Amino acid sequence: MNTIVEWVLDLMERIGGPGIALGIFLENLFPPIPSEVILPLAGFTAAQGRYSMVEAILWATLGSVTGALLLYGIGAALGLERLRVIAHRMPLVDVADIDRTDAWFGRHGHKAVFFGRFVPGIRSLISIPAGIDRMPLVQFLGYTTAGSLIWNTLFIWIGHQLGDRYHLVEQYMDPISKVVYLLIILAAVGVLAWMVRRSMRRTHDPDDQIDVESLD
């Protein structure tokens, strides 16, 4: 991963704005690539006069939106019905789980897409359920662009102000990102444990089953 980050940073230094867009695009597809490294460096290079801060922000936001659109497309191609069929064939997962999640996203998806742009690990992946739910594309682009613009502007501005000390951003953000990733892992483990207990309970109580006739 360090090699990938170094390659992205070198690309930014070589080709400028398009390198920022490519770096942030890849950060959307591979969340372990930290935007907290790419964006402050973009601000630092802007301070050196290689491009303006506005150009850096626009290129970064273009990369964010492009990456989000690709993930949205993957979610849309998968679709809710196909996901329900997959869930029906998977151990531990109920079709009802998918339906409840989809219902929640239908009510709160706009907030999830916007605020998700500020959360490491969630920032890019939130685009997939938006695609599965077929959130209106204009709405998805609006919330994604707004959230990305705020996030990118903040970190590019900080890098611009710090100058050659831009690397301090990563030092402060890295522990926060690790805590967020740990919370995500703990939440995933908690959900898995709940699913295992539910499966064991149903094994001992055959009457506690879900109705899957809607899939027939």
PDB file of C-alpha atoms in Angstrom:
ATOM      1  CA  MET A   1       0.000   0.000   0.000  1.00  0.00           C
ATOM      2  CA  ASN A   2       2.886   2.389   0.722  1.00  0.00           C
ATOM      3  CA  THR A   3       4.146   1.755  -2.805  1.00  0.00           C
ATOM      4  CA  ILE A   4       0.746   2.684  -4.242  1.00  0.00           C
ATOM      5  CA  VAL A   5       0.610   5.871  -2.167  1.00  0.00           C
ATOM      6  CA  GLU A   6       4.132   6.842  -3.231  1.00  0.00           C
ATOM      7  CA  TRP A   7       3.196   6.239  -6.870  1.00  0.00           C
ATOM      8  CA  VAL A   8       0.111   8.443  -6.532  1.00  0.00           C
ATOM      9  CA  LEU A   9       2.083  11.227  -4.873  1.00  0.00           C
ATOM     10  CA  ASP A  10       4.784  11.042  -7.548  1.00  0.00           C
ATOM     11  CA  LEU A  11       2.092  11.208 -10.215  1.00  0.00           C
ATOM     12  CA  MET A  12       0.646  14.323  -8.623  1.00  0.00           C
ATOM     13  CA  GLU A  13       4.018  16.007  -8.645  1.00  0.00           C
ATOM     14  CA  ARG A  14       4.604  15.056 -12.284  1.00  0.00           C
ATOM     15  CA  ILE A  15       1.288  15.908 -13.957  1.00  0.00           C
ATOM     16  CA  GLY A  16      -0.364  18.202 -11.414  1.00  0.00           C
ATOM     17  CA  GLY A  17      -4.157  18.502 -11.283  1.00  0.00           C
ATOM     18  CA  PRO A  18      -5.035  15.338 -13.229  1.00  0.00           C
ATOM     19  CA  GLY A  19      -2.771  13.436 -10.857  1.00  0.00           C
ATOM     20  CA  ILE A  20      -4.849  14.686  -7.934  1.00  0.00           C
ATOM     21  CA  ALA A  21      -8.033  13.510  -9.647  1.00  0.00           C
ATOM     22  CA  LEU A  22      -6.532  10.086 -10.358  1.00  0.00           C
ATOM     23  CA  GLY A  23      -5.235   9.745  -6.810  1.00  0.00           C
ATOM     24  CA  ILE A  24      -8.614  10.555  -5.254  1.00  0.00           C
ATOM     25  CA  PHE A  25     -10.366   8.320  -7.803  1.00  0.00           C
ATOM     26  CA  LEU A  26      -8.173   5.417  -6.661  1.00  0.00           C
ATOM     27  CA  GLU A  27      -8.779   6.363  -3.018  1.00  0.00           C
ATOM     28  CA  ASN A  28     -12.497   5.834  -3.659  1.00  0.00           C
ATOM     29  CA  LEU A  29     -11.886   2.357  -5.064  1.00  0.00           C
ATOM     30  CA  PHE A  30      -9.238   1.370  -2.500  1.00  0.00           C
ATOM     31  CA  PRO A  31     -10.195   3.000   0.842  1.00  0.00           C
ATOM     32  CA  PRO A  32      -6.840   2.122   2.506  1.00  0.00           C
ATOM     33  CA  ILE A  33      -5.267   4.778   0.233  1.00  0.00           C
ATOM     34  CA  PRO A  34      -5.616   7.789   2.554  1.00  0.00           C
ATOM     35  CA  SER A  35      -7.023  11.004   1.145  1.00  0.00           C
ATOM     36  CA  GLU A  36      -5.530  12.566   4.288  1.00  0.00           C
ATOM     37  CA  VAL A  37      -2.142  12.168   2.561  1.00  0.00           C
ATOM     38  CA  ILE A  38      -3.109  13.093  -0.992  1.00  0.00           C
ATOM     39  CA  LEU A  39      -5.178  16.211  -0.275  1.00  0.00           C
ATOM     40  CA  PRO A  40      -2.738  18.071   2.030  1.00  0.00           C
ATOM     41  CA  LEU A  41       0.060  17.431  -0.479  1.00  0.00           C
ATOM     42  CA  ALA A  42      -2.183  18.877  -3.185  1.00  0.00           C
ATOM     43  CA  GLY A  43      -2.583  21.959  -0.993  1.00  0.00           C
ATOM     44  CA  PHE A  44       1.168  22.181  -0.436  1.00  0.00           C
ATOM     45  CA  THR A  45       1.948  21.952  -4.155  1.00  0.00           C
ATOM     46  CA  ALA A  46      -0.724  24.572  -4.799  1.00  0.00           C
ATOM     47  CA  ALA A  47       1.058  26.851  -2.338  1.00  0.00           C
ATOM     48  CA  GLN A  48       4.208  26.382  -4.422  1.00  0.00           C
ATOM     49  CA  GLY A  49       2.374  27.803  -7.425  1.00  0.00           C
ATOM     50  CA  ARG A  50       2.113  24.622  -9.524  1.00  0.00           C
ATOM     51  CA  TYR A  51      -1.639  25.225  -9.736  1.00  0.00           C
ATOM     52  CA  SER A  52      -4.158  27.280  -7.796  1.00  0.00           C
ATOM     53  CA  MET A  53      -5.913  25.996  -4.694  1.00  0.00           C
ATOM     54  CA  VAL A  54      -9.232  26.241  -6.540  1.00  0.00           C
ATOM     55  CA  GLU A  55      -7.854  24.021  -9.319  1.00  0.00           C
ATOM     56  CA  ALA A  56      -6.642  21.498  -6.747  1.00  0.00           C
ATOM     57  CA  ILE A  57     -10.091  21.405  -5.114  1.00  0.00           C
ATOM     58  CA  LEU A  58     -11.891  21.005  -8.431  1.00  0.00           C
ATOM     59  CA  TRP A  59      -9.568  18.214  -9.618  1.00  0.00           C
ATOM     60  CA  ALA A  60      -9.907  16.397  -6.286  1.00  0.00           C
ATOM     61  CA  THR A  61     -13.691  16.703  -6.354  1.00  0.00           C
ATOM     62  CA  LEU A  62     -13.766  15.410  -9.928  1.00  0.00           C
ATOM     63  CA  GLY A  63     -11.813  12.347  -8.789  1.00  0.00           C
ATOM     64  CA  SER A  64     -14.167  11.840  -5.827  1.00  0.00           C
ATOM     65  CA  VAL A  65     -17.328  12.045  -7.916  1.00  0.00           C
ATOM     66  CA  THR A  66     -15.949   9.846 -10.702  1.00  0.00           C
ATOM     67  CA  GLY A  67     -14.939   7.121  -8.244  1.00  0.00           C
ATOM     68  CA  ALA A  68     -18.303   7.354  -6.473  1.00  0.00           C
ATOM     69  CA  LEU A  69     -20.136   7.045  -9.798  1.00  0.00           C
ATOM     70  CA  LEU A  70     -18.255   3.850 -10.636  1.00  0.00           C
ATOM     71  CA  LEU A  71     -19.196   2.294  -7.294  1.00  0.00           C
ATOM     72  CA  TYR A  72     -22.783   3.516  -7.715  1.00  0.00           C
ATOM     73  CA  GLY A  73     -22.841   1.750 -11.087  1.00  0.00           C
ATOM     74  CA  ILE A  74     -21.603  -1.477  -9.490  1.00  0.00           C
ATOM     75  CA  GLY A  75     -24.405  -1.276  -6.921  1.00  0.00           C
ATOM     76  CA  ALA A  76     -27.003  -0.511  -9.595  1.00  0.00           C
ATOM     77  CA  ALA A  77     -25.775  -3.439 -11.724  1.00  0.00           C
ATOM     78  CA  LEU A  78     -26.109  -5.751  -8.720  1.00  0.00           C
ATOM     79  CA  GLY A  79     -29.607  -4.497  -7.931  1.00  0.00           C
ATOM     80  CA  LEU A  80     -31.899  -5.210  -5.017  1.00  0.00           C
ATOM     81  CA  GLU A  81     -33.579  -8.314  -6.454  1.00  0.00           C
ATOM     82  CA  ARG A  82     -30.288 -10.004  -7.283  1.00  0.00           C
ATOM     83  CA  LEU A  83     -28.993  -9.128  -3.816  1.00  0.00           C
ATOM     84  CA  ARG A  84     -32.111 -10.695  -2.267  1.00  0.00           C
ATOM     85  CA  VAL A  85     -31.535 -13.901  -4.226  1.00  0.00           C
ATOM     86  CA  ILE A  86     -27.888 -13.979  -3.109  1.00  0.00           C
ATOM     87  CA  ALA A  87     -28.956 -13.397   0.512  1.00  0.00           C
ATOM     88  CA  HIS A  88     -31.438 -16.280   0.263  1.00  0.00           C
ATOM     89  CA  ARG A  89     -28.583 -18.620  -0.687  1.00  0.00           C
ATOM     90  CA  MET A  90     -26.133 -17.397   1.941  1.00  0.00           C
ATOM     91  CA  PRO A  91     -25.877 -18.920   5.392  1.00  0.00           C
ATOM     92  CA  LEU A  92     -26.825 -16.686   8.334  1.00  0.00           C
ATOM     93  CA  VAL A  93     -28.309 -13.934   6.116  1.00  0.00           C
ATOM     94  CA  ASP A  94     -32.063 -13.432   5.787  1.00  0.00           C
ATOM     95  CA  VAL A  95     -33.822 -11.805   2.860  1.00  0.00           C
ATOM     96  CA  ALA A  96     -35.607  -9.739   5.509  1.00  0.00           C
ATOM     97  CA  ASP A  97     -32.234  -8.277   6.510  1.00  0.00           C
ATOM     98  CA  ILE A  98     -31.781  -6.933   2.990  1.00  0.00           C
ATOM     99  CA  ASP A  99     -35.304  -5.560   2.897  1.00  0.00           C
ATOM    100  CA  ARG A 100     -34.903  -3.790   6.253  1.00  0.00           C
ATOM    101  CA  THR A 101     -31.592  -2.287   5.161  1.00  0.00           C
ATOM    102  CA  ASP A 102     -33.096  -1.133   1.885  1.00  0.00           C
ATOM    103  CA  ALA A 103     -36.059   0.410   3.707  1.00  0.00           C
ATOM    104  CA  TRP A 104     -33.695   2.253   6.046  1.00  0.00           C
ATOM    105  CA  PHE A 105     -31.643   3.515   3.117  1.00  0.00           C
ATOM    106  CA  GLY A 106     -34.789   4.665   1.375  1.00  0.00           C
ATOM    107  CA  ARG A 107     -35.548   6.868   4.388  1.00  0.00           C
ATOM    108  CA  HIS A 108     -32.045   8.046   5.281  1.00  0.00           C
ATOM    109  CA  GLY A 109     -29.951   7.430   2.172  1.00  0.00           C
ATOM    110  CA  HIS A 110     -29.451  11.112   1.354  1.00  0.00           C
ATOM    111  CA  LYS A 111     -27.966  11.743   4.797  1.00  0.00           C
ATOM    112  CA  ALA A 112     -25.868   8.582   4.588  1.00  0.00           C
ATOM    113  CA  VAL A 113     -24.381   9.599   1.224  1.00  0.00           C
ATOM    114  CA  PHE A 114     -23.616  13.161   2.340  1.00  0.00           C
ATOM    115  CA  PHE A 115     -22.235  12.501   5.836  1.00  0.00           C
ATOM    116  CA  GLY A 116     -20.592   9.268   4.715  1.00  0.00           C
ATOM    117  CA  ARG A 117     -18.139  11.345   2.656  1.00  0.00           C
ATOM    118  CA  PHE A 118     -16.545  12.444   5.943  1.00  0.00           C
ATOM    119  CA  VAL A 119     -15.978   8.954   7.377  1.00  0.00           C
ATOM    120  CA  PRO A 120     -12.852   6.929   6.465  1.00  0.00           C
ATOM    121  CA  GLY A 121     -13.752   3.534   5.041  1.00  0.00           C
ATOM    122  CA  ILE A 122     -17.384   4.564   4.567  1.00  0.00           C
ATOM    123  CA  ARG A 123     -16.592   7.516   2.311  1.00  0.00           C
ATOM    124  CA  SER A 124     -16.443   5.479  -0.864  1.00  0.00           C
ATOM    125  CA  LEU A 125     -18.378   2.311  -0.002  1.00  0.00           C
ATOM    126  CA  ILE A 126     -21.578   4.258   0.739  1.00  0.00           C
ATOM    127  CA  SER A 127     -21.983   4.678  -3.024  1.00  0.00           C
ATOM    128  CA  ILE A 128     -22.682   0.947  -3.477  1.00  0.00           C
ATOM    129  CA  PRO A 129     -25.919   0.783  -1.430  1.00  0.00           C
ATOM    130  CA  ALA A 130     -26.959   4.053  -3.089  1.00  0.00           C
ATOM    131  CA  GLY A 131     -26.684   2.247  -6.425  1.00  0.00           C
ATOM    132  CA  ILE A 132     -28.474  -0.843  -5.144  1.00  0.00           C
ATOM    133  CA  ASP A 133     -31.320   1.339  -3.869  1.00  0.00           C
ATOM    134  CA  ARG A 134     -31.308   3.189  -7.232  1.00  0.00           C
ATOM    135  CA  MET A 135     -31.170   6.566  -5.530  1.00  0.00           C
ATOM    136  CA  PRO A 136     -31.996   9.153  -8.227  1.00  0.00           C
ATOM    137  CA  LEU A 137     -28.727   9.891  -9.976  1.00  0.00           C
ATOM    138  CA  VAL A 138     -29.086  13.674  -9.797  1.00  0.00           C
ATOM    139  CA  GLN A 139     -29.739  13.432  -6.057  1.00  0.00           C
ATOM    140  CA  PHE A 140     -26.794  11.077  -5.576  1.00  0.00           C
ATOM    141  CA  LEU A 141     -24.469  13.387  -7.520  1.00  0.00           C
ATOM    142  CA  GLY A 142     -25.659  16.403  -5.555  1.00  0.00           C
ATOM    143  CA  TYR A 143     -25.025  14.912  -2.104  1.00  0.00           C
ATOM    144  CA  THR A 144     -21.773  13.241  -3.186  1.00  0.00           C
ATOM    145  CA  THR A 145     -20.405  16.406  -4.768  1.00  0.00           C
ATOM    146  CA  ALA A 146     -21.386  18.550  -1.777  1.00  0.00           C
ATOM    147  CA  GLY A 147     -19.815  16.192   0.768  1.00  0.00           C
ATOM    148  CA  SER A 148     -16.688  15.650  -1.321  1.00  0.00           C
ATOM    149  CA  LEU A 149     -16.273  19.373  -1.949  1.00  0.00           C
ATOM    150  CA  ILE A 150     -16.341  20.140   1.778  1.00  0.00           C
ATOM    151  CA  TRP A 151     -13.913  17.333   2.669  1.00  0.00           C
ATOM    152  CA  ASN A 152     -11.501  18.137  -0.163  1.00  0.00           C
ATOM    153  CA  THR A 153     -11.564  21.872   0.470  1.00  0.00           C
ATOM    154  CA  LEU A 154     -10.809  21.396   4.172  1.00  0.00           C
ATOM    155  CA  PHE A 155      -7.760  19.177   3.710  1.00  0.00           C
ATOM    156  CA  ILE A 156      -6.369  21.018   0.695  1.00  0.00           C
ATOM    157  CA  TRP A 157      -6.696  24.309   2.586  1.00  0.00           C
ATOM    158  CA  ILE A 158      -4.931  22.819   5.633  1.00  0.00           C
ATOM    159  CA  GLY A 159      -2.094  21.547   3.415  1.00  0.00           C
ATOM    160  CA  HIS A 160      -1.887  24.962   1.767  1.00  0.00           C
ATOM    161  CA  GLN A 161      -1.565  26.652   5.172  1.00  0.00           C
ATOM    162  CA  LEU A 162       0.927  24.165   6.605  1.00  0.00           C
ATOM    163  CA  GLY A 163       3.252  24.313   3.603  1.00  0.00           C
ATOM    164  CA  ASP A 164       6.122  21.837   3.870  1.00  0.00           C
ATOM    165  CA  ARG A 165       4.655  20.605   7.169  1.00  0.00           C
ATOM    166  CA  TYR A 166       1.639  19.152   5.335  1.00  0.00           C
ATOM    167  CA  HIS A 167       2.631  15.670   6.541  1.00  0.00           C
ATOM    168  CA  LEU A 168       1.426  16.654  10.041  1.00  0.00           C
ATOM    169  CA  VAL A 169      -2.131  16.118   8.812  1.00  0.00           C
ATOM    170  CA  GLU A 170      -1.513  12.398   8.362  1.00  0.00           C
ATOM    171  CA  GLN A 171       0.098  12.136  11.805  1.00  0.00           C
ATOM    172  CA  TYR A 172      -3.012  13.569  13.465  1.00  0.00           C
ATOM    173  CA  MET A 173      -5.579  11.871  11.236  1.00  0.00           C
ATOM    174  CA  ASP A 174      -4.010   8.392  11.201  1.00  0.00           C
ATOM    175  CA  PRO A 175      -5.023   7.520  14.818  1.00  0.00           C
ATOM    176  CA  ILE A 176      -8.545   8.795  14.147  1.00  0.00           C
ATOM    177  CA  SER A 177      -8.804   6.682  10.988  1.00  0.00           C
ATOM    178  CA  LYS A 178      -7.572   3.617  12.866  1.00  0.00           C
ATOM    179  CA  VAL A 179     -10.219   4.124  15.553  1.00  0.00           C
ATOM    180  CA  VAL A 180     -12.926   4.436  12.890  1.00  0.00           C
ATOM    181  CA  TYR A 181     -11.726   1.263  11.124  1.00  0.00           C
ATOM    182  CA  LEU A 182     -11.659  -0.548  14.485  1.00  0.00           C
ATOM    183  CA  LEU A 183     -15.236   0.536  15.232  1.00  0.00           C
ATOM    184  CA  ILE A 184     -16.336  -0.677  11.787  1.00  0.00           C
ATOM    185  CA  ILE A 185     -14.666  -4.056  12.400  1.00  0.00           C
ATOM    186  CA  LEU A 186     -16.232  -4.351  15.867  1.00  0.00           C
ATOM    187  CA  ALA A 187     -19.649  -3.495  14.434  1.00  0.00           C
ATOM    188  CA  ALA A 188     -19.205  -6.123  11.705  1.00  0.00           C
ATOM    189  CA  VAL A 189     -18.168  -8.725  14.288  1.00  0.00           C
ATOM    190  CA  GLY A 190     -21.169  -7.787  16.432  1.00  0.00           C
ATOM    191  CA  VAL A 191     -23.561  -8.213  13.510  1.00  0.00           C
ATOM    192  CA  LEU A 192     -21.958 -11.552  12.602  1.00  0.00           C
ATOM    193  CA  ALA A 193     -22.283 -12.776  16.198  1.00  0.00           C
ATOM    194  CA  TRP A 194     -25.955 -11.748  16.224  1.00  0.00           C
ATOM    195  CA  MET A 195     -26.551 -13.653  12.979  1.00  0.00           C
ATOM    196  CA  VAL A 196     -24.863 -16.779  14.366  1.00  0.00           C
ATOM    197  CA  ARG A 197     -26.992 -16.645  17.527  1.00  0.00           C
ATOM    198  CA  ARG A 198     -30.120 -16.173  15.429  1.00  0.00           C
ATOM    199  CA  SER A 199     -29.209 -19.173  13.273  1.00  0.00           C
ATOM    200  CA  MET A 200     -28.575 -21.338  16.347  1.00  0.00           C
ATOM    201  CA  ARG A 201     -31.887 -20.251  17.866  1.00  0.00           C
ATOM    202  CA  ARG A 202     -33.724 -21.230  14.694  1.00  0.00           C
ATOM    203  CA  THR A 203     -31.988 -24.582  14.641  1.00  0.00           C
ATOM    204  CA  HIS A 204     -33.498 -25.335  18.032  1.00  0.00           C
ATOM    205  CA  ASP A 205     -36.833 -23.695  17.175  1.00  0.00           C
ATOM    206  CA  PRO A 206     -37.962 -24.702  13.637  1.00  0.00           C
ATOM    207  CA  ASP A 207     -41.028 -22.449  13.968  1.00  0.00           C
ATOM    208  CA  ASP A 208     -38.755 -19.386  14.055  1.00  0.00           C
ATOM    209  CA  GLN A 209     -38.270 -19.182  10.306  1.00  0.00           C
ATOM    210  CA  ILE A 210     -38.669 -16.441   7.734  1.00  0.00           C
ATOM    211  CA  ASP A 211     -41.145 -16.500   4.882  1.00  0.00           C
ATOM    212  CA  VAL A 212     -39.254 -16.740   1.586  1.00  0.00           C
ATOM    213  CA  GLU A 213     -42.271 -17.329  -0.648  1.00  0.00           C
ATOM    214  CA  SER A 214     -41.683 -13.935  -2.275  1.00  0.00           C
ATOM    215  CA  LEU A 215     -38.612 -15.423  -3.951  1.00  0.00           C
ATOM    216  CA  ASP A 216     -40.474 -18.327  -5.546  1.00  0.00           C
TER     217      ASP A 216
END
